[in-house]
PDB file of C-alpha atoms in Angstrom:
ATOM      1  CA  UNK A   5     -48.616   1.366  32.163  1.00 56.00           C
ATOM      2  CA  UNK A   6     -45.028   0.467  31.878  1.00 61.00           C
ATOM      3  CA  UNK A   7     -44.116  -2.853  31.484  1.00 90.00           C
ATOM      4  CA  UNK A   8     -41.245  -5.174  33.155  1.00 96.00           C
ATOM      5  CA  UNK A   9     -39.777  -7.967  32.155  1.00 96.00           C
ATOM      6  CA  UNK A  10     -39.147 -11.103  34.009  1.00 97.00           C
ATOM      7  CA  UNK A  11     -37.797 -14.311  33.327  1.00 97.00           C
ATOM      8  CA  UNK A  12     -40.269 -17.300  33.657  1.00 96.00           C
ATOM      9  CA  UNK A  13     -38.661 -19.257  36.027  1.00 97.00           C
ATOM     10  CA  UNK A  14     -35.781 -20.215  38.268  1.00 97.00           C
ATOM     11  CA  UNK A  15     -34.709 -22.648  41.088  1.00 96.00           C
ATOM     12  CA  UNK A  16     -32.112 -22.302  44.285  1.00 95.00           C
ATOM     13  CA  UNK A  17     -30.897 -24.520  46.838  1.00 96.00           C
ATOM     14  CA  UNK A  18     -32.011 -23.607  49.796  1.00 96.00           C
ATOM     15  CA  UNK A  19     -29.416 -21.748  52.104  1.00 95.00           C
ATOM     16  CA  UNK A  20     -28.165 -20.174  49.195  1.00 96.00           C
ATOM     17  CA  UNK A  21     -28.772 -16.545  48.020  1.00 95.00           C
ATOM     18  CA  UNK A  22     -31.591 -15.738  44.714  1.00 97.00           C
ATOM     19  CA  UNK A  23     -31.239 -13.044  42.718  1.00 98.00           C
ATOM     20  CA  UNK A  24     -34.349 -12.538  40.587  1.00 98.00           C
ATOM     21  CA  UNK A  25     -34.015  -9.834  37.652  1.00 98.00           C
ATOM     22  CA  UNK A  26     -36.940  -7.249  36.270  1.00 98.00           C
ATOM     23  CA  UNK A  27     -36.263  -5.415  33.355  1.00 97.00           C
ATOM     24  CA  UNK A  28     -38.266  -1.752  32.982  1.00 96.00           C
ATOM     25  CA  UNK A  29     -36.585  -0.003  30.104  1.00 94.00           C
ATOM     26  CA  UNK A  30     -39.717   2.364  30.064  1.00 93.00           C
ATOM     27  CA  UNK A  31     -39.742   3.562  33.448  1.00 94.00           C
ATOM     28  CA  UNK A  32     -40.477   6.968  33.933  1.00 93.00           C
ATOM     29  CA  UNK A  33     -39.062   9.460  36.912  1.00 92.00           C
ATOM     30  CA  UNK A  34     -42.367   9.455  39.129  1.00 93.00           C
ATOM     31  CA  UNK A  35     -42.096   4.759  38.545  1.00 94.00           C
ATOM     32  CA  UNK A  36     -41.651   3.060  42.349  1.00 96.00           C
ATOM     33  CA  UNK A  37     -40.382  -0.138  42.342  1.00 97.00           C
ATOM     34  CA  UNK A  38     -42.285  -2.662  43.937  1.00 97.00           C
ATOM     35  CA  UNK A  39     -42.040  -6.394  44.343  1.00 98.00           C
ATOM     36  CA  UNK A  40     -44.672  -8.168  45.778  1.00 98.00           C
ATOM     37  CA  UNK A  41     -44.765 -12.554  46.034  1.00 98.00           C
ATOM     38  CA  UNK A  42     -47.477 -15.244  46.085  1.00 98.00           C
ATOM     39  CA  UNK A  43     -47.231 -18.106  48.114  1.00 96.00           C
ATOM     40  CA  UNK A  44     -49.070 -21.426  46.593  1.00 93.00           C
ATOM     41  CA  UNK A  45     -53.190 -20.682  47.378  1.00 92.00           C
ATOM     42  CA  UNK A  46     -52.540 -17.700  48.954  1.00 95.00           C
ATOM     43  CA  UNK A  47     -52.983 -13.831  47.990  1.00 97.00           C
ATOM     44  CA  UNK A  48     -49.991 -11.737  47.047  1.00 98.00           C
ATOM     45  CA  UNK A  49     -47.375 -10.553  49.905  1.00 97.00           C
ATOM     46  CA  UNK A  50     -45.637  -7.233  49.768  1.00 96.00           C
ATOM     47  CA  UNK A  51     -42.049  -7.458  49.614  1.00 97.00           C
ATOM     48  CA  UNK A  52     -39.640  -4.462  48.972  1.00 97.00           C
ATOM     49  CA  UNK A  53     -40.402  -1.324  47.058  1.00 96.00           C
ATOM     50  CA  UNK A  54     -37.737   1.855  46.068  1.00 96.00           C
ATOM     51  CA  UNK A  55     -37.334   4.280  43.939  1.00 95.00           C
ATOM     52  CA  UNK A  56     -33.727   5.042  43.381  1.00 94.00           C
ATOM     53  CA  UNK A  57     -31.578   3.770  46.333  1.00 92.00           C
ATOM     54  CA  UNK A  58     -30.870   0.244  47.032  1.00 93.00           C
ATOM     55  CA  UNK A  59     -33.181  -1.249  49.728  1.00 95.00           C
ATOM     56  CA  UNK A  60     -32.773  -3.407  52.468  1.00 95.00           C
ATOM     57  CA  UNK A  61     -35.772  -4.757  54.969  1.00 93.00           C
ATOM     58  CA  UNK A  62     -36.176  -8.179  57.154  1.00 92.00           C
ATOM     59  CA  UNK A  63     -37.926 -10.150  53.714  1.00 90.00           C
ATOM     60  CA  UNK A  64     -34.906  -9.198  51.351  1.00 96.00           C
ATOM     61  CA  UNK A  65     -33.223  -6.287  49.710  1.00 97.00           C
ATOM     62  CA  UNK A  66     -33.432  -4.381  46.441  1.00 98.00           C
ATOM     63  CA  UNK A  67     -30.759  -3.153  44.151  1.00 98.00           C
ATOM     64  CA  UNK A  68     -31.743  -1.027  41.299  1.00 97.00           C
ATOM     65  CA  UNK A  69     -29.718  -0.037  38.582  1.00 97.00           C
ATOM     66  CA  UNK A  70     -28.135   3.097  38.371  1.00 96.00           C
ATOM     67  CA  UNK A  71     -30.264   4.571  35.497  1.00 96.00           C
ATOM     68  CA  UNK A  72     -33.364   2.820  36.963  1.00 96.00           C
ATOM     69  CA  UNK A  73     -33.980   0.680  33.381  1.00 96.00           C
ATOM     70  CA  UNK A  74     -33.552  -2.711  35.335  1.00 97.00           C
ATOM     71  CA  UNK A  75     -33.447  -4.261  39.022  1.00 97.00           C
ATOM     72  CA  UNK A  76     -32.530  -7.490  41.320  1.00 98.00           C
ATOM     73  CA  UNK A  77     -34.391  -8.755  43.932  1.00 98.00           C
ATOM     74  CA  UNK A  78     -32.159 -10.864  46.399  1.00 98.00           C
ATOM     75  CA  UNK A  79     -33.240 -13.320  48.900  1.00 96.00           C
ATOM     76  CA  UNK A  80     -30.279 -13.857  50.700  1.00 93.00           C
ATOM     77  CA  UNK A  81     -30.690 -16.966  52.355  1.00 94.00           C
ATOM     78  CA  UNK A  82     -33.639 -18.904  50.362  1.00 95.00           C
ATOM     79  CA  UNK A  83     -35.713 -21.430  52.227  1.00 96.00           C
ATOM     80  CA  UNK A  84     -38.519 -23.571  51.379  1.00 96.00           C
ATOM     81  CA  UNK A  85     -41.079 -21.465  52.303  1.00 95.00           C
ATOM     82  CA  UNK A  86     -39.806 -18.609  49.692  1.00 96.00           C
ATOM     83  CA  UNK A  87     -40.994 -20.579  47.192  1.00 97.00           C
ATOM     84  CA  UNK A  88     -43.575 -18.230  44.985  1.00 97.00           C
ATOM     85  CA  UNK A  89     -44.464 -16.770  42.198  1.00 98.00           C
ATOM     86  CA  UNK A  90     -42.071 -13.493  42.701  1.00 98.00           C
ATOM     87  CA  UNK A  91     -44.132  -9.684  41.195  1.00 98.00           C
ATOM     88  CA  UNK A  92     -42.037  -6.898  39.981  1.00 98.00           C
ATOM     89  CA  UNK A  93     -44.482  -3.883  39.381  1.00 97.00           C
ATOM     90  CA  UNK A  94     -43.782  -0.476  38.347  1.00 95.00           C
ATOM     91  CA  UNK A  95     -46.125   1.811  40.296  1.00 93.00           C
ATOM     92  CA  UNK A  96     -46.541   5.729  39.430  1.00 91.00           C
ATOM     93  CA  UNK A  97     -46.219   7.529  42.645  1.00 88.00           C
ATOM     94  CA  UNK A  98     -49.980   9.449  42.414  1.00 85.00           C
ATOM     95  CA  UNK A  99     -51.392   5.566  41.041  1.00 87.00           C
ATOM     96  CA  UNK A 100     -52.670   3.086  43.950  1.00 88.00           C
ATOM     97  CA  UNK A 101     -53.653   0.224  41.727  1.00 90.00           C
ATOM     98  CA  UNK A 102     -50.892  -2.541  40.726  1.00 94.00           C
ATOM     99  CA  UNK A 103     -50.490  -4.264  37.435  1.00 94.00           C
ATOM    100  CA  UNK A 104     -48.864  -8.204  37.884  1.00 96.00           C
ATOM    101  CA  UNK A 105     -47.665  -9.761  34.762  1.00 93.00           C
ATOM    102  CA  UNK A 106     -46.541 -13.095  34.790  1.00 93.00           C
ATOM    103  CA  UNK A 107     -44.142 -12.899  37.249  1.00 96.00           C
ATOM    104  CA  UNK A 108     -41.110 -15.244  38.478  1.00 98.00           C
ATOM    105  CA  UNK A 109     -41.801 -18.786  39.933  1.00 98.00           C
ATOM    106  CA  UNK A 110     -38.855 -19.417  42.135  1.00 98.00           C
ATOM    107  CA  UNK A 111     -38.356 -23.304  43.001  1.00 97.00           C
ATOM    108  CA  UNK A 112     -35.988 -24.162  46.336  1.00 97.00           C
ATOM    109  CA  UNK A 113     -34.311 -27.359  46.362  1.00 96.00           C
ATOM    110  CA  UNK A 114     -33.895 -28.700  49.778  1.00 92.00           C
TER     111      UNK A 114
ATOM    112  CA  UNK B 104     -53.935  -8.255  64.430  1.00 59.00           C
ATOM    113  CA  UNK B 105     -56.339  -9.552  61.737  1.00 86.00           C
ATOM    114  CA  UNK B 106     -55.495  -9.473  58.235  1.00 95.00           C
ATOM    115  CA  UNK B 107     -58.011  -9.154  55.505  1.00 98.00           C
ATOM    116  CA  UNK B 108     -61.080 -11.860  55.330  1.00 97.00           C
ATOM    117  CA  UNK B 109     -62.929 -12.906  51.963  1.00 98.00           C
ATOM    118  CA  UNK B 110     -65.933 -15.077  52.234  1.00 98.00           C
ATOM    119  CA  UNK B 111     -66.695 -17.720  51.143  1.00 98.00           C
ATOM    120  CA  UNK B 112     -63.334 -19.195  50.302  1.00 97.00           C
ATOM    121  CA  UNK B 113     -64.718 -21.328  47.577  1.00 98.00           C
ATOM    122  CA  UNK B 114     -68.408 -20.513  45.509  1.00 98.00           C
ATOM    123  CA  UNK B 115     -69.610 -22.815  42.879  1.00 98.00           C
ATOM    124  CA  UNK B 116     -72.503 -21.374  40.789  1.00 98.00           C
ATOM    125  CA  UNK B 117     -74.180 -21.853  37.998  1.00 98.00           C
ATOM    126  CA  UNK B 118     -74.511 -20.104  34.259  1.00 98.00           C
ATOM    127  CA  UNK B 119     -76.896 -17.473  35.065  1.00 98.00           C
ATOM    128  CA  UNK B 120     -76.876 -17.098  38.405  1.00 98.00           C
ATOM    129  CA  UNK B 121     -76.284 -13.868  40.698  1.00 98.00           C
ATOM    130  CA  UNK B 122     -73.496 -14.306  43.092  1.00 98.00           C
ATOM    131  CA  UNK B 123     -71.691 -12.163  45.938  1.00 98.00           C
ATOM    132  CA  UNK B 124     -67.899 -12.206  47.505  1.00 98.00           C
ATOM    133  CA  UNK B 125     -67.502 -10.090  50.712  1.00 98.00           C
ATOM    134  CA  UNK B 126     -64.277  -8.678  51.696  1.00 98.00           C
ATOM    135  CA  UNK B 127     -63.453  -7.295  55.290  1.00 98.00           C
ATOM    136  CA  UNK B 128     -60.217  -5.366  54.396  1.00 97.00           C
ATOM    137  CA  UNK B 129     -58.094  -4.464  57.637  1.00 96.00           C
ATOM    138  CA  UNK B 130     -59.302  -2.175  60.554  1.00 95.00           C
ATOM    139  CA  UNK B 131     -58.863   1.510  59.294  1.00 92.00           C
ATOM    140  CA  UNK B 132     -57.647   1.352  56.090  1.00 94.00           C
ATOM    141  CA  UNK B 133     -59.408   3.222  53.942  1.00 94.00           C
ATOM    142  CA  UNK B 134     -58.472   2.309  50.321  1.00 95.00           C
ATOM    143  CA  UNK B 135     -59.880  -1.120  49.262  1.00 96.00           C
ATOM    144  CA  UNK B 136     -59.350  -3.006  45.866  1.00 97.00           C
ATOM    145  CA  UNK B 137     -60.943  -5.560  44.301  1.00 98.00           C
ATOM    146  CA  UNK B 138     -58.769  -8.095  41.576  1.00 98.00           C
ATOM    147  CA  UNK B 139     -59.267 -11.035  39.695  1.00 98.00           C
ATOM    148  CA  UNK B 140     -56.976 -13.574  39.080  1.00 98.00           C
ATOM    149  CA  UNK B 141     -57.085 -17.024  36.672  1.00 96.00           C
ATOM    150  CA  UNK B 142     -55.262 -19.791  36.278  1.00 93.00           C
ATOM    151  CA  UNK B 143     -51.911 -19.177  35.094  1.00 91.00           C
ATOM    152  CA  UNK B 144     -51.912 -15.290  35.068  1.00 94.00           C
ATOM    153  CA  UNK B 145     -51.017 -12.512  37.572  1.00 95.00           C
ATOM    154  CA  UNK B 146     -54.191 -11.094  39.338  1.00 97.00           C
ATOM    155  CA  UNK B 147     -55.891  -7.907  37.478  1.00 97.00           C
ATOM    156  CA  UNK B 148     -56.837  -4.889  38.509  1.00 97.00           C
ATOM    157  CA  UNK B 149     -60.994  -4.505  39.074  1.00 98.00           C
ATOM    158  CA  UNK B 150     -62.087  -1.546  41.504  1.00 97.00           C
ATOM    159  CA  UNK B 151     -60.643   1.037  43.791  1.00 95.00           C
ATOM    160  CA  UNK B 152     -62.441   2.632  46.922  1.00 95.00           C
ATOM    161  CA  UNK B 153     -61.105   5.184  49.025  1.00 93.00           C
ATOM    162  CA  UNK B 154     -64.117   5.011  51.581  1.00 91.00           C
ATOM    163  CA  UNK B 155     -66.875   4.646  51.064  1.00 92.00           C
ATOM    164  CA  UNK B 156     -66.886   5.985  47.067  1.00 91.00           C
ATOM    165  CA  UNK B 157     -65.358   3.675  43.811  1.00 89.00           C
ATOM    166  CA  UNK B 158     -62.711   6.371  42.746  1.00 90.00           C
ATOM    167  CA  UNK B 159     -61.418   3.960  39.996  1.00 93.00           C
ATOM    168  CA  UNK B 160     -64.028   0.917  38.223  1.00 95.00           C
ATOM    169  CA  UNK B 161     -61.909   0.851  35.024  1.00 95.00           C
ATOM    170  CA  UNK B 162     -60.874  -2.360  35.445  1.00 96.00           C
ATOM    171  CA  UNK B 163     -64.689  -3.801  35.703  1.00 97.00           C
ATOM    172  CA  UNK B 164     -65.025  -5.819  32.801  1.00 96.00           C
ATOM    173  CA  UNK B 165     -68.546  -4.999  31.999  1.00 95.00           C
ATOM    174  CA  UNK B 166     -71.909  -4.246  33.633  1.00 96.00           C
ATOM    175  CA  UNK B 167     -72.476  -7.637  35.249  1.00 98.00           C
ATOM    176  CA  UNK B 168     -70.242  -6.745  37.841  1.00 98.00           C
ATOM    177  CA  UNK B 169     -70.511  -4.123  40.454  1.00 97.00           C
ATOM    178  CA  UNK B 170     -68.968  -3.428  44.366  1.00 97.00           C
ATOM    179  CA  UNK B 171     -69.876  -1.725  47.101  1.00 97.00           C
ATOM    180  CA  UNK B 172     -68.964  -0.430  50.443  1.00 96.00           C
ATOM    181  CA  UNK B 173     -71.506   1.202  51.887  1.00 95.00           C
ATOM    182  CA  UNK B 174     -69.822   2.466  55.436  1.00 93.00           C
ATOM    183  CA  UNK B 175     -66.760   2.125  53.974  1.00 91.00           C
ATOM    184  CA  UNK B 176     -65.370  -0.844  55.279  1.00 95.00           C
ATOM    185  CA  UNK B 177     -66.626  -4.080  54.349  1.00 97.00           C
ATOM    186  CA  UNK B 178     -67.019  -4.381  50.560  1.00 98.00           C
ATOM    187  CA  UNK B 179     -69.288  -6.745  48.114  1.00 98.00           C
ATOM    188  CA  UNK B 180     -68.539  -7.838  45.162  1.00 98.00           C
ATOM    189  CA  UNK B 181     -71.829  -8.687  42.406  1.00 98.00           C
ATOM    190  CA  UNK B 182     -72.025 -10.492  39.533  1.00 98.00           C
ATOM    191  CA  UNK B 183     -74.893 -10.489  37.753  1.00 98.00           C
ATOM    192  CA  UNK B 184     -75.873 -13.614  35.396  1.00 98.00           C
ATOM    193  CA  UNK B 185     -72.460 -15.293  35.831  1.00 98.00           C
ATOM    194  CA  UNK B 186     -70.558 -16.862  32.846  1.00 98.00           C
ATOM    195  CA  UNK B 187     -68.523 -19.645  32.567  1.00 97.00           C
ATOM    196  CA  UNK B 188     -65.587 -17.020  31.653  1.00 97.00           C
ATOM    197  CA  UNK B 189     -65.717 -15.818  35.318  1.00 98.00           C
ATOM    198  CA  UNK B 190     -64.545 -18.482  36.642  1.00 98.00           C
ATOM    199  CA  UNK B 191     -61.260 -16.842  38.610  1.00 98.00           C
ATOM    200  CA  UNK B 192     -59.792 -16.191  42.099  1.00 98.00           C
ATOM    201  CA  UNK B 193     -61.494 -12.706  43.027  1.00 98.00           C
ATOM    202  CA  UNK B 194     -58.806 -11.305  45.699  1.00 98.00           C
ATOM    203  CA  UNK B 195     -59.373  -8.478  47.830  1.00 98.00           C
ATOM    204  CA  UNK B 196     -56.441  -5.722  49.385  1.00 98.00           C
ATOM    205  CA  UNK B 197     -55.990  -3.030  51.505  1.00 97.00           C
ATOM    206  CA  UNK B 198     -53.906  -0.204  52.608  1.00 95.00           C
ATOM    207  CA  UNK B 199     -53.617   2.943  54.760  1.00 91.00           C
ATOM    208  CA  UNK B 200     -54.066   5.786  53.369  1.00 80.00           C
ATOM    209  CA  UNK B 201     -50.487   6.542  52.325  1.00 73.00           C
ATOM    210  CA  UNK B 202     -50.896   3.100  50.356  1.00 72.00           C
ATOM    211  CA  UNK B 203     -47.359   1.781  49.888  1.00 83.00           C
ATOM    212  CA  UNK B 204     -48.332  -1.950  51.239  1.00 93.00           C
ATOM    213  CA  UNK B 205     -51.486  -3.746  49.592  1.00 96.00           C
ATOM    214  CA  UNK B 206     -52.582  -6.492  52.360  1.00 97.00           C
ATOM    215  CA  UNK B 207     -54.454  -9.066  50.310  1.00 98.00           C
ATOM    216  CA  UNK B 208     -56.473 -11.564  51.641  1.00 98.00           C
ATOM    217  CA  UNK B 209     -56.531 -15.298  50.575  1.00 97.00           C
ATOM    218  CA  UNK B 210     -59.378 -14.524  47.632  1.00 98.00           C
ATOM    219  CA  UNK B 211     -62.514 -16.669  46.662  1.00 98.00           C
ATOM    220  CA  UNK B 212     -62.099 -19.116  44.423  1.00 98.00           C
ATOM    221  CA  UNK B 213     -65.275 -18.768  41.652  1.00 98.00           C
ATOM    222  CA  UNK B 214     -66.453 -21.437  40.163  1.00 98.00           C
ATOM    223  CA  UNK B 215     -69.291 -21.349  37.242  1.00 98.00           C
ATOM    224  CA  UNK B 216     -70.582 -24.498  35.518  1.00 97.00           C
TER     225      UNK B 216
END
């Protein structure tokens, strides 16, 4: 599986936008991808997903790099309840299962 | 409309004993997966079903643990002679066939003394 790289942790203030980075340096051509989130004692939440164009839907939007080896996740306006663990998962177009790592716990400041 | 259900929320057990997790994924979706998360950690992939038949049980750790879904919609999870190491939330998803979105329900929280 190819892997991605996030950072452990960061924090907002709330109103203000988040921009959470995933590094995949291994993706391959036929790699979505997707970002998925997990609210405290709850099961993940799909997100966003692309595959070469930036992405934009009602949750937030995704901008991936030109050559595909990294991506951001914004959240343009955080609030309290975005506060989760935040998924990035590469995902082979013809694959159906996902594979979390560690992930990105976002904190909002009121 | 209803999202996906896991019963019981919370199952303490002990070493030894047999224990099963349903999972009533969403109306008409047909794949179903089965993960496992623990404290700390993202959740892992166990089982995928595309109706009624397991077309992926890689992720199974070892015999002690087998699923079903008989008329492929509700799905069982079994664990046979339950270790202290399987102690985890065991979350359940599901998605249409075209299977961009996993829907995951809340899990059940496993507990073995």
């Amino acid at each position: 599986d190819a892997k991605t790289t996030q950072p452990n942790s960061m924090e907002s203030n709330e109103e203000e936008p988040v921009h959470l980075p995933c590094n995949h340096s291994t993706i391959s051509g036929t790699d979505y991808i997707h970002w998925y989130r997990q609210l405290p004692s709850q099961g993940p939440e799909y997100v966003i997903h692309g595959l070469t164009s930036n992405v934009n839907n009602r949750m937030a939007s995704l901008a991936i790099a030109e050559d595909r080896k990294s991506s951001t996740l914004i959240l343009h306006r955080a609030t309290l309840r975005d506060a989760a663990v935040y998924y990035c998962i590469l995902r082979d177009r013809n694959d159906y299962k996902l594979s979390f790592g560690a992930g990105t716990t976002v904190t909002v400041r009121a | 409309g209803a999202g996906v259900s896991q019963t019981p929320s919370n199952k303490v057990t002990e070493k030894g004993k047999y224990v099963e997790l349903r999972c009533d994924p969403i109306s008409g979706h047909t794949a179903l997966y089965w993960y496992r998360q623990s404290l700390g950690q993202g959740p892992e992939f166990l089982i995928y079903f595309q109706g009624t038949g397991a077309a992926d049980d890689s992720g199974l750790p070892n015999d002690r643990f087998f699923a079903v879904r008989p008329e492929g919609s509700v799905s069982t999870l079994k664990i046979q002679r339950t270790e202290r190491g399987d102690s985890a939330v065991y979350l359940c998803a599901s998605s249409s066939i075209s299977g961009n979105e996993q829907f995951f329900g809340p899990g059940t929280r496993l507990t073995v003394l």
